[in-house]
Short mmCIF file of C-alpha atoms in Angstrom, two decimals:
data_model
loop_
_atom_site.label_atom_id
_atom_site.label_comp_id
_atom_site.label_asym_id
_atom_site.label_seq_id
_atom_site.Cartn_x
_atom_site.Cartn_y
_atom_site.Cartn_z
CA UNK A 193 -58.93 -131.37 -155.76
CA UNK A 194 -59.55 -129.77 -152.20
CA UNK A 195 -55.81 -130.58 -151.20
CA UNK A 196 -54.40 -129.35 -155.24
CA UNK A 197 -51.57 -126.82 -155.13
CA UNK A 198 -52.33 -123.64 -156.60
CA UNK A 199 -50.38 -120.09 -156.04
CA UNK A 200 -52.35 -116.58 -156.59
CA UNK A 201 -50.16 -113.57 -156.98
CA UNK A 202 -51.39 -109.90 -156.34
CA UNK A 203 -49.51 -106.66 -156.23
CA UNK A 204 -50.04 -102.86 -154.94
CA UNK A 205 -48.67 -99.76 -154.69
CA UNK A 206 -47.90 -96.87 -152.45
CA UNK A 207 -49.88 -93.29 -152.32
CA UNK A 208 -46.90 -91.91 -154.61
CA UNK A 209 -47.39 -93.92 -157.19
CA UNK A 210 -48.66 -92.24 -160.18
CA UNK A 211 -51.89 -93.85 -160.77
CA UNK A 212 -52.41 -93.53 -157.29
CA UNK A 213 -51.67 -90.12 -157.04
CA UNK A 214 -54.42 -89.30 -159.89
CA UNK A 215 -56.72 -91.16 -157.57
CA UNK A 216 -56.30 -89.12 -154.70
CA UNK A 217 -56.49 -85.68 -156.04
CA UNK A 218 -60.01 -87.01 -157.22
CA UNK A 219 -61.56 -87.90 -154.47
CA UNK A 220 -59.98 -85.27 -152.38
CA UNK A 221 -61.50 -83.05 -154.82
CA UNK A 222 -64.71 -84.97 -154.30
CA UNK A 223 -64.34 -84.79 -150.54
CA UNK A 224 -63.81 -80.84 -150.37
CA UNK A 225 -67.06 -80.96 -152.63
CA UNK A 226 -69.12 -83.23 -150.48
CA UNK A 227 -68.43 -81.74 -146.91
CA UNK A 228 -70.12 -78.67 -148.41
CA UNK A 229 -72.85 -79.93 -150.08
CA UNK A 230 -73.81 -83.79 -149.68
CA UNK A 231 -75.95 -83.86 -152.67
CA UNK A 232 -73.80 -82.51 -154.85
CA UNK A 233 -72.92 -84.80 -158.57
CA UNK A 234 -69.13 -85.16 -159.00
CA UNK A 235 -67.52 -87.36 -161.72
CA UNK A 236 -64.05 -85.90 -161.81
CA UNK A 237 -61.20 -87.39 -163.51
CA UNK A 238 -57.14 -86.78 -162.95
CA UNK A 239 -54.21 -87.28 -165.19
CA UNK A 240 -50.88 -86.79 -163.93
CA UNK A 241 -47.44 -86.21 -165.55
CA UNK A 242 -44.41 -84.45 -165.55
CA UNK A 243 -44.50 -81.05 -164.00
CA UNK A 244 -48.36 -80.91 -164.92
CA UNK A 245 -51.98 -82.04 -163.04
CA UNK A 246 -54.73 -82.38 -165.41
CA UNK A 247 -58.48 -82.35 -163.97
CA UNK A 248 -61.47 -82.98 -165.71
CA UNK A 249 -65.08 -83.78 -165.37
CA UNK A 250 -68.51 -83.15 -164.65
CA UNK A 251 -69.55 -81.34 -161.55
CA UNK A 252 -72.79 -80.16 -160.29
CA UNK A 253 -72.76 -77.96 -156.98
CA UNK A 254 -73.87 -75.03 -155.28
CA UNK A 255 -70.83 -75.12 -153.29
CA UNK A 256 -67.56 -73.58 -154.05
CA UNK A 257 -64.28 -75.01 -153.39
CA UNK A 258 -60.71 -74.11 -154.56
CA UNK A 259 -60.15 -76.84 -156.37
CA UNK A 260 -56.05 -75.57 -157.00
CA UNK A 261 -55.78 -75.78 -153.15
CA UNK A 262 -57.27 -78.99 -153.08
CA UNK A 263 -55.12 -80.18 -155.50
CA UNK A 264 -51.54 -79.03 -154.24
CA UNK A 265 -52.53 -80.24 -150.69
CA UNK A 266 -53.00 -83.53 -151.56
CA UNK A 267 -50.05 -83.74 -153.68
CA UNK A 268 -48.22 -82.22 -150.58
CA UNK A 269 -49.49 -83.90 -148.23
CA UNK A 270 -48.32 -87.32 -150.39
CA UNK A 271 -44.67 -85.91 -150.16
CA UNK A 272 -44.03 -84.68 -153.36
CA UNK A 273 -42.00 -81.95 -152.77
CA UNK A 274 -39.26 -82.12 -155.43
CA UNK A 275 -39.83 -81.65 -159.04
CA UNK A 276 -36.38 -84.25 -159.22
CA UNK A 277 -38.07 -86.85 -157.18
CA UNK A 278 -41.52 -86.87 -159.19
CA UNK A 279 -43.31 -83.64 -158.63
CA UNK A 280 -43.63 -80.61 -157.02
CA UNK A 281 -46.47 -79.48 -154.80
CA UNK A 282 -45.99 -75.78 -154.90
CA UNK A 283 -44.18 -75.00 -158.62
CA UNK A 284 -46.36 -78.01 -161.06
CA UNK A 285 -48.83 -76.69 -163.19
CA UNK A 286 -52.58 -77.42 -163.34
CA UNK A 287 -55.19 -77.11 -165.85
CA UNK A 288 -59.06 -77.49 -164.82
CA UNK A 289 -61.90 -78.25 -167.29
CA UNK A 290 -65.02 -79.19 -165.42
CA UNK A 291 -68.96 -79.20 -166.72
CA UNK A 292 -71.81 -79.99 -165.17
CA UNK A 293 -73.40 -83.25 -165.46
CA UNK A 294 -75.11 -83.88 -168.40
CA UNK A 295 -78.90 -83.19 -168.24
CA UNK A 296 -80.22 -86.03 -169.79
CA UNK A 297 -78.13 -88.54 -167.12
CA UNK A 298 -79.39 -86.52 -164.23
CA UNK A 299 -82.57 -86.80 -165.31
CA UNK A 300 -82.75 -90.20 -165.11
CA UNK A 301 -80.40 -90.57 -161.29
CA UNK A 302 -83.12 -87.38 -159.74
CA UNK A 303 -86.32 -89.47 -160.59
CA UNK A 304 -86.09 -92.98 -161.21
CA UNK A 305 -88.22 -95.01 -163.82
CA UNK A 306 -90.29 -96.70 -161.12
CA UNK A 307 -91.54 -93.25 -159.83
CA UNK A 308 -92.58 -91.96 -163.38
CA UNK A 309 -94.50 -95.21 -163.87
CA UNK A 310 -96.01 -94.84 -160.06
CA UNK A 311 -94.79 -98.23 -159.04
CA UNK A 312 -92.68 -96.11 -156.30
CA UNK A 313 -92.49 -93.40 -154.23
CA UNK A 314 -91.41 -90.29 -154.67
CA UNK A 315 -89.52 -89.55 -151.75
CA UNK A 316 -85.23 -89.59 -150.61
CA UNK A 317 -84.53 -93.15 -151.09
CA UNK A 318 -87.11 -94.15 -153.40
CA UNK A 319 -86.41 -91.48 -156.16
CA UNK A 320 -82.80 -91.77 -157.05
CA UNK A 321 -82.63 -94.31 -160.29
CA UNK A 322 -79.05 -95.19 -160.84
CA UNK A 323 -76.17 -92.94 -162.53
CA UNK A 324 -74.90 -95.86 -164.87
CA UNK A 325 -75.96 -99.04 -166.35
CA UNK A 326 -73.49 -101.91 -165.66
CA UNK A 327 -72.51 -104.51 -163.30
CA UNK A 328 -70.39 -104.00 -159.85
CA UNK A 329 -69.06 -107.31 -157.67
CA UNK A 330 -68.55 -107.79 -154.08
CA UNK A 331 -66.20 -109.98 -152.53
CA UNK A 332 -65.01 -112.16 -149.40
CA UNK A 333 -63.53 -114.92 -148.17
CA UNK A 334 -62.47 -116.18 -144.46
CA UNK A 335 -58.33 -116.14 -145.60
CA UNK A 336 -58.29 -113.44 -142.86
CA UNK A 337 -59.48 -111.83 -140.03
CA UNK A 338 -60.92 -108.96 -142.61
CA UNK A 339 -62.42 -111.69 -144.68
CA UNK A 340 -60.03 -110.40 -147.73
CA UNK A 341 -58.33 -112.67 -149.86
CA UNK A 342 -54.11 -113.22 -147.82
CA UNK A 343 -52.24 -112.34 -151.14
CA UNK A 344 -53.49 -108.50 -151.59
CA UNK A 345 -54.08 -107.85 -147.74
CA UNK A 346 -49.92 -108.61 -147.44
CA UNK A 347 -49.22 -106.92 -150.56
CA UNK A 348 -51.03 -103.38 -149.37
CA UNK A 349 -49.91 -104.12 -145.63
CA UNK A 350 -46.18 -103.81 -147.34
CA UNK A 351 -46.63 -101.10 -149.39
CA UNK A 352 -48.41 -99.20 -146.17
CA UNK A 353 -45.47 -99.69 -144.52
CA UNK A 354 -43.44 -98.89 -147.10
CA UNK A 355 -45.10 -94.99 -147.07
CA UNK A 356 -44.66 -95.39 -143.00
CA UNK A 357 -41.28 -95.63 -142.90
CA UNK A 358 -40.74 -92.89 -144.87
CA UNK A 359 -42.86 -90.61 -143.39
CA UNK A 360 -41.75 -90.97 -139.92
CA UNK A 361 -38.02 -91.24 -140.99
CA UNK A 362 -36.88 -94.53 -140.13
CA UNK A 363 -35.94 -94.95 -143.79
CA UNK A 364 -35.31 -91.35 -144.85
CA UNK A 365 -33.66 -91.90 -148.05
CA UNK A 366 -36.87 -93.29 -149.33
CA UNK A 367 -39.18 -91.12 -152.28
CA UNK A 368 -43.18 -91.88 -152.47
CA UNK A 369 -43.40 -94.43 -155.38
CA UNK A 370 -43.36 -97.87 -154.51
CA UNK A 371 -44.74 -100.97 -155.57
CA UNK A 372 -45.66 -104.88 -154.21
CA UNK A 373 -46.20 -108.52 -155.22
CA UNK A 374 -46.83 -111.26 -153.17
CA UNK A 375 -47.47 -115.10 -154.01
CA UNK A 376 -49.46 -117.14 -151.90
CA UNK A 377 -49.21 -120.70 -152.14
CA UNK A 378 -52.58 -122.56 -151.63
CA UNK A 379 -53.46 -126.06 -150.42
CA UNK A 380 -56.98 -126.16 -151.93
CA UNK A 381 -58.41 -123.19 -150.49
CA UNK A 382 -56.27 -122.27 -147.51
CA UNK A 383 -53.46 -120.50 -147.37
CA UNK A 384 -50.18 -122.13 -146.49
CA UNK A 385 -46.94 -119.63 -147.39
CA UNK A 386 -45.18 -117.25 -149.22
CA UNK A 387 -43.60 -118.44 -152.03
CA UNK A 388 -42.99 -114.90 -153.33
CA UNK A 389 -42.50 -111.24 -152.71
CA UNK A 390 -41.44 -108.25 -155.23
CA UNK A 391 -41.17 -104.89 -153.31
CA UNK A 392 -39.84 -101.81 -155.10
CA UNK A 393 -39.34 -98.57 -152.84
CA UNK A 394 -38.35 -95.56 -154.74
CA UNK A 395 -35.24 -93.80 -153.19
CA UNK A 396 -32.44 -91.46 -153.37
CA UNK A 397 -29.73 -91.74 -155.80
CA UNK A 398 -26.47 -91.80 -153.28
CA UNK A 399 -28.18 -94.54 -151.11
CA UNK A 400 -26.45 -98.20 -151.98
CA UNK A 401 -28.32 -100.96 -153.55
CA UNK A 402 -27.54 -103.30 -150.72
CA UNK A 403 -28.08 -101.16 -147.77
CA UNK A 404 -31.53 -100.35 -149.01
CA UNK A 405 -32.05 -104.29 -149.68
CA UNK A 406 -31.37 -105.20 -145.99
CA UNK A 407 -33.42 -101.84 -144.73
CA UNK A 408 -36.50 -103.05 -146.69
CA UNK A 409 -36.31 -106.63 -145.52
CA UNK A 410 -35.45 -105.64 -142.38
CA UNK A 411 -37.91 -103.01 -141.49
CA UNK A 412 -41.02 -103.53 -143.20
CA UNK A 413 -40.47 -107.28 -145.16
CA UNK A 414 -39.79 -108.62 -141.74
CA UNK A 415 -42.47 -106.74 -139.56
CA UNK A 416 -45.15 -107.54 -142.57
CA UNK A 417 -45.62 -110.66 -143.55
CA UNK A 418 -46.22 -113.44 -140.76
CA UNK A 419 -42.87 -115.41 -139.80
CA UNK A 420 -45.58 -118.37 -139.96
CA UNK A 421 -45.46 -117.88 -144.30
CA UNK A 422 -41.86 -117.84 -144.87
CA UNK A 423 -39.67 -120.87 -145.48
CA UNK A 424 -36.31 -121.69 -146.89
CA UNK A 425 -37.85 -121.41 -150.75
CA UNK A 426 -39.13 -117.98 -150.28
CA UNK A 427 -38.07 -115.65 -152.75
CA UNK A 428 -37.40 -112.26 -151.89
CA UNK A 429 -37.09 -109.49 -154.39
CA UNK A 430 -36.23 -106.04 -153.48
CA UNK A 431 -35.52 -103.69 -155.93
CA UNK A 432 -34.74 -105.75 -158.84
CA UNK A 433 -33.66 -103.93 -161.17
CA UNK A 434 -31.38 -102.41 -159.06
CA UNK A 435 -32.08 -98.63 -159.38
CA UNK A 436 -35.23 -97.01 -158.27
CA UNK A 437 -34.36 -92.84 -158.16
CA UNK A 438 -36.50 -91.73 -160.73
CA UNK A 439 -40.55 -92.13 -160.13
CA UNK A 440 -43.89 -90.79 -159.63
CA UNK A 441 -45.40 -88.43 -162.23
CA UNK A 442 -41.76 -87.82 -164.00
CA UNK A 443 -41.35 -91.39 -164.65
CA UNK A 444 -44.60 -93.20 -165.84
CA UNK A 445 -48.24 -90.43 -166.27
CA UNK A 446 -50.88 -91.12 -163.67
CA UNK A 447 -54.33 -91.68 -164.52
CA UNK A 448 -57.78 -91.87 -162.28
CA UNK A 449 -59.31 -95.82 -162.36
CA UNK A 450 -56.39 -97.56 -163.66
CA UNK A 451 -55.34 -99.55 -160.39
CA UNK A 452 -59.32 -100.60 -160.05
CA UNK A 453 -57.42 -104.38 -159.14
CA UNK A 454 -55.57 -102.80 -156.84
CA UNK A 455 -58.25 -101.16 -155.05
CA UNK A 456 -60.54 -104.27 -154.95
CA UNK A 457 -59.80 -107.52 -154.49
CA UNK A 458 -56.11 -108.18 -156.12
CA UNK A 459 -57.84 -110.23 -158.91
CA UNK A 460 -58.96 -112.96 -156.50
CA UNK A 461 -62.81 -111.86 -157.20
CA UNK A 462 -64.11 -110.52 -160.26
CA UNK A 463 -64.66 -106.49 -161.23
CA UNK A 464 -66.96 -105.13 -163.35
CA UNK A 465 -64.90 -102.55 -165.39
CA UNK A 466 -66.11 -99.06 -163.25
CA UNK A 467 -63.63 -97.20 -161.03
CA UNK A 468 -63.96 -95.55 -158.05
CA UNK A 469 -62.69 -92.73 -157.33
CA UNK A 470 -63.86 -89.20 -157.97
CA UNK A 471 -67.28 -90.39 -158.46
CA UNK A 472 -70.09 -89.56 -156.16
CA UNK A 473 -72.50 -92.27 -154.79
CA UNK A 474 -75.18 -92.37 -157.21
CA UNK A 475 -72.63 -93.87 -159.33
CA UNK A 476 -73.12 -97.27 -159.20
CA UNK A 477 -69.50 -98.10 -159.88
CA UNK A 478 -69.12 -96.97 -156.72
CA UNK A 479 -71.48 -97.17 -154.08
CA UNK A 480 -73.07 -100.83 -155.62
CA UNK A 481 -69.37 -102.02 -155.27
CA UNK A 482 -69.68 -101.04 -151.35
CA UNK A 483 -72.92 -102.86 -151.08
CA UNK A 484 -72.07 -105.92 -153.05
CA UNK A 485 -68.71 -106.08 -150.88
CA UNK A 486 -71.25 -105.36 -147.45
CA UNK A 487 -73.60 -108.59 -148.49
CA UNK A 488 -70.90 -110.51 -149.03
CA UNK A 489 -68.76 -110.11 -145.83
CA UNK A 490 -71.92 -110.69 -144.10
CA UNK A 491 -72.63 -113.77 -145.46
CA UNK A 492 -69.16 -115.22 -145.01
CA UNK A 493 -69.10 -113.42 -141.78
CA UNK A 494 -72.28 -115.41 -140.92
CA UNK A 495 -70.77 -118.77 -141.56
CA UNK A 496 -73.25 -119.33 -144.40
CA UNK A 497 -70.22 -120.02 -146.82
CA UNK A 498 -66.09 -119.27 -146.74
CA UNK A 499 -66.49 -117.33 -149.90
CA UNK A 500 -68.97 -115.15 -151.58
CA UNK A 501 -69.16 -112.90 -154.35
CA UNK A 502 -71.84 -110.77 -154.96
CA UNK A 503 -73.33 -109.68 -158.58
CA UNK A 504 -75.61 -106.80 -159.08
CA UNK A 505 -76.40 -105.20 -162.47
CA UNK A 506 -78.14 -102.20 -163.05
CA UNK A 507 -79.63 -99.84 -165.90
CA UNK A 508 -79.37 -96.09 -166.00
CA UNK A 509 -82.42 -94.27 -164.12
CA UNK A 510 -83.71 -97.46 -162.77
CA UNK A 511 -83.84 -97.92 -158.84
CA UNK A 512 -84.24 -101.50 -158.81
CA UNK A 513 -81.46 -104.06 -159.82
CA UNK A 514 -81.53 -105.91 -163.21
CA UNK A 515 -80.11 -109.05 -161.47
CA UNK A 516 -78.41 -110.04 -158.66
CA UNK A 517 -76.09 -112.82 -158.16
CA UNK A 518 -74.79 -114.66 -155.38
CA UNK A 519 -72.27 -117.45 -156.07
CA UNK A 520 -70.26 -119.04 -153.34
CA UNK A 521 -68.12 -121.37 -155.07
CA UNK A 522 -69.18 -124.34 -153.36
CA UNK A 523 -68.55 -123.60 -149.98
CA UNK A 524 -71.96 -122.90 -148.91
CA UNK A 525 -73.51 -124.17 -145.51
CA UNK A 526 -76.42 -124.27 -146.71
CA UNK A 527 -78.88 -124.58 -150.01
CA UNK A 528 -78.02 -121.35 -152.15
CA UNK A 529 -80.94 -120.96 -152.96
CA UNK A 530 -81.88 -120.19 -149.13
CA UNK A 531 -79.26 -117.80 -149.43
CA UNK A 532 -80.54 -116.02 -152.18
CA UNK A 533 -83.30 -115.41 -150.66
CA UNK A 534 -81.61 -114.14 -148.02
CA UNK A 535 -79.56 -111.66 -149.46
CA UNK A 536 -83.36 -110.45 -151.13
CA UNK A 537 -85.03 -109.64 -147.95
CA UNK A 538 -82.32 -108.57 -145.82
CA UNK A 539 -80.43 -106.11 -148.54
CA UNK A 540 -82.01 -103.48 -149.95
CA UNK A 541 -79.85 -102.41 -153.52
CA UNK A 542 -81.51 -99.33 -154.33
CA UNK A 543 -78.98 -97.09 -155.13
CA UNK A 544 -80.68 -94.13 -152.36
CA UNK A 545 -81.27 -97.14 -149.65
CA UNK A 546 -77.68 -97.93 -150.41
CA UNK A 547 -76.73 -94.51 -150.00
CA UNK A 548 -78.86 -94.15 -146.77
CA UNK A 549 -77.75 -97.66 -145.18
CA UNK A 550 -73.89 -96.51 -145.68
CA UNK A 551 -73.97 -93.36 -145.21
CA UNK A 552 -72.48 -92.44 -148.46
CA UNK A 553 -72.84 -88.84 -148.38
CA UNK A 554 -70.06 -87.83 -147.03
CA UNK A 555 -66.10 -86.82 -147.12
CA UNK A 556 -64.79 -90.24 -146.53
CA UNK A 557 -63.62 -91.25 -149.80
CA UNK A 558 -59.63 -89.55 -150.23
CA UNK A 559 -58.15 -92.39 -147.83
CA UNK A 560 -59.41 -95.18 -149.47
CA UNK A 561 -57.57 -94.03 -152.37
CA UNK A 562 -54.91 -95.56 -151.94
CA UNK A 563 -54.46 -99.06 -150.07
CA UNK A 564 -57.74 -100.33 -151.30
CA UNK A 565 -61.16 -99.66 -150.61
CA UNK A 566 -62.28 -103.20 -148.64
CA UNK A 567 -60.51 -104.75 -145.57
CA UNK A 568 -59.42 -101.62 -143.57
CA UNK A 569 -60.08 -102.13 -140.25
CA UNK A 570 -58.17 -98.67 -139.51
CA UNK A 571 -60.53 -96.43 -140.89
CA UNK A 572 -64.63 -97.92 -139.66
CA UNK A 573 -66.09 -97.85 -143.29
CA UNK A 574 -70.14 -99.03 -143.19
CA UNK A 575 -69.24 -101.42 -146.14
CA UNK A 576 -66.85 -103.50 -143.77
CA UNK A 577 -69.03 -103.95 -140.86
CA UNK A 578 -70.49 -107.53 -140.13
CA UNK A 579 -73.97 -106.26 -138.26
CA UNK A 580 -76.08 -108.06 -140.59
CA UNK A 581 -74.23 -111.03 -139.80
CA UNK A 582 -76.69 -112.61 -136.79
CA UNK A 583 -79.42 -111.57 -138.58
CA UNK A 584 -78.35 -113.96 -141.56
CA UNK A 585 -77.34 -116.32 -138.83
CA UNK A 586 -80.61 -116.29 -137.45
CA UNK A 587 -82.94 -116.26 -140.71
CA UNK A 588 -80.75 -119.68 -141.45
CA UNK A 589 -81.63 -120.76 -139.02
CA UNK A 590 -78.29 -121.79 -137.30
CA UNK A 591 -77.67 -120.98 -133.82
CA UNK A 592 -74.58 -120.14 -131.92
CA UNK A 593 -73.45 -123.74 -130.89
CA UNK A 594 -74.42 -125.00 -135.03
CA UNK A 595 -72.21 -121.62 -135.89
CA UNK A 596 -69.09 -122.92 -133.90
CA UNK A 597 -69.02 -125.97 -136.22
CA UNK A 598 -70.19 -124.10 -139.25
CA UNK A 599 -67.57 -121.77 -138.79
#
C-alpha cells in the first residue's frame, strides 16, 4: 500500500472572488476594531452582491470605527473599481446591522466555569471560558518546506500570482476573480507530479481567448508550479469555458465562511464546520484552529511523525478542552501515546493561554483572508512558527544525529 497510486485535488481562489471578498471586509472590519481596542468581541458577518455590501453581527466595543470607510477601502484596495467588472468601491451601496454580543454568551467567555467553581484563577488567562462549543483541527505534513499539504500550497501560490500580475500590470487586461485546481499524483504518501491544473482568471471582454491562454501559462503556470511536477500527461486548463468577463459580486453573491476549505487545508485534513473570519479570538473557531495547526507543525516539524492532525473540542464558558486528539496516521517515530503526552505538557489550550502564547489580540487577521490562513511564510504568523519543535525533540528524547535519520 505505501507505493499505491492515489491523486488529491484542491482548488483556491483569488482576493476578488466573491466569497473572498465577504471575507475580507470582515476581518478588515475586525482589524480597524482591534487596533483600537484589543479586547473588544467582534463576530461580524458579510454578504456580497450586485451593487450592494451587507454587514451584520455582533459587536462589543468602546472604540469607534467607520465601519463604511472600512468597508470601501478594502473593496478598493481589492481592485474593484468598476460596477461592469464586479463592483464598485466608491458608488455600491451598504447596509449595517450590528448588536452587541449576546449577554448570556459573554457571560460565559468573561468568567469561565472553572473560576465560578474555584478550581481556577481568576486572573487574564485563566478567566476567559470559550466563546463556542465545538471542535477545531490542526494540520501538517512534511509535503513541503511549510509542512502544508503540495496540492493547496500550488493551488494558492497560482492564484497569488494570478492577483500579482494584475496588480503590477504585466497582465493588465486581467479583473480580480479568479479561481485554481491542482491534482497531485501520489506514490503512497509522497508527492510525485502534476497530473492536473484548472486556472480561471477573470478578464476583459476584447482580450482573445488564446492570447490570455498562453499569458497565463506563460507568466504565472510556468513560474508556479515546479518544472520537476510536469510531464507529457499534464493537463492544463485555462479558462475552460472560454469566457471569463463577467465576475465578482455581479456574477455569483459572496458570503463570510464559505471557502473555510480553502482557507485551511484544501480538504487534505479534516475541519470542524467554524469559519474564520470576522471573529475575534475567544472564538474558538478561530484561535483553537491556530493552536491545533501550531501543535501540529511542531510535532511534524520535530520529526516525531510526517503527518499530524490535531483535535480539540470545547464547550461554551469552559477554559479547559473536552478532548484532545492527536492522530498521526501511522507515521509516528515514536509510541503515540508518548506523544500525547507530549502535546499535554508542552501546549497549553486554554482559550486566554492561547490567546497570550499567539498573540491574538491584534490587527493581523485581513491578509489571511484570502490565500489561506496556514503555510505563509510571507507574513510571520505565531501559529506557523516551529519553536516548540526542540523542545518536543528533546522531551522524546531524540537527539540531533537520531533527528537526521528520523527526519
Amino acid at each position: 500500500m505505501k507505493n499505491s497510486q492515489r491523486f488529491f485535488t484542491s482548488e483556491s481562489v483569488t482576493e476578488g472572488h466573491p466569497d473572498k471578498v465577504a471575507d475580507q471586509i470582515s476581518d478588515a472590519i475586525l482589524d480597524a476594531i482591534l487596533e483600537r481596542d484589543p479586547n473588544c468581541r467582534v463576530a461580524c458577518e458579510t454578504l456580497v452582491l450586485t451593487g450592494m455590501i451587507h454587514v451584520c453581527g455582533q459587536i462589543s466595543t468602546d472604540s469607534y470605527v467607520d465601519m463604511n470607510k472600512v468597508i470601501r477601502q478594502t473593496v478598493q484596495k481589492i481592485g474593484y473599481l468598476d460596477a461592469t467588472a464586479g463592483m464598485d468601491a466608491i458608488t455600491c451601496g451598504i447596509c449595517l446591522s450590528i448588536d452587541e454580543q449576546s449577554p448570556d454568551i459573554a457571560m460565559g467567555v468573561d468568567k469561565a466555569l472553572e473560576v465560578k467553581q474555584g478550581e481556577m484563577v481568576n486572573d487574564s488567562v485563566e478567566s476567559l471560558g470559550a466563546g463556542d462549543q465545538g471542535m477545531m483541527f490542526g494540520y501538517a505534513c512534511n509535503e513541503t518546506p511549510e509542512l502544508m499539504p503540495l496540492p493547496i500550497t500550488l493551488a494558492h501560490r497560482l492564484v497569488q500570482m494570478l492577483s500579482a500580475v494584475r496588480k503590477n500590470n504585466d497582465l493588465p487586461y486581467l479583473r480580480p476573480d479568479g479561481k485554481s485546481q491542482v491534482t497531485v499524483e501520489y506514490a503512497g504518501e509522497k508527492p510525485v507530479r502534476v497530473d492536473a491544473i484548472v486556472l480561471s482568471a477573470q478578464h476583459q471582454p476584447e482580450v482573445p481567448l488564446d492570447v490570455i491562454r498562453q499569458d497565463v501559462i506563460e507568466r504565472v503556470i510556468r513560474l508556479v508550479i515546479p518544472e520537476e511536477l510536469f510531464d507529457k500527461k499534464t493537463k492544463i486548463y485555462v479558462n475552460p469555458t472560454g469566457r471569463f468577463v463577467i465576475g465578482g459580486p455581479l456574477s455569483d453573491t459572496g458570503l463570510t465562511g464559505r471557502k473555510i476549505i480553502v482557507d485551511t487545508y484544501g480538504g487534505m485534513g479534516r475541519h470542524g464546520g467554524g469559519a474564520f473570519s470576522g471573529k475575534d479570538p475567544t472564538k474558538v473557531d478561530r484561535s483553537a484552529s491556530y493552536m491545533a495547526r501550531y501543535v501540529a507543525k511542531n510535532i511534524v516539524a520535530a520529526g516525531l511523525a510526517d503527518r499530524c492532525e490535531i483535535a480539540i473540542s470545547y464547550a461554551i464558558g469552559v477554559a479547559h478542552p473536552m478532548h484532545v486528539a492527536v492522530d498521526t496516521f501511522g507515521t509516528e517515530k515514536i509510541d503515540p501515546e508518548k506523544i500525547a503526552k507530549l502535546v499535554k505538557e508542552h501546549f497549553d489550550m486554554r482559550p486566554g493561554a492561547i490567546i497570550r502564547d499567539l498573540k491574538l489580540r491584534r490587527p493581523i487577521y485581513l491578509p489571511l483572508a484570502a490565500y489561506g490562513h496556514f503555510g505563509r511564510p510571507e507574513l510571520d504568523l505565531p501559529w506557523e512558527r516551529i519553536n516548540k519543535a526542540d523542545v518536543l525533540r528533546k522531551a522524546a528524547g531524540i537527539n540531533n544525529n537520531d533527528y537526521a535519520s528520523v527526519k
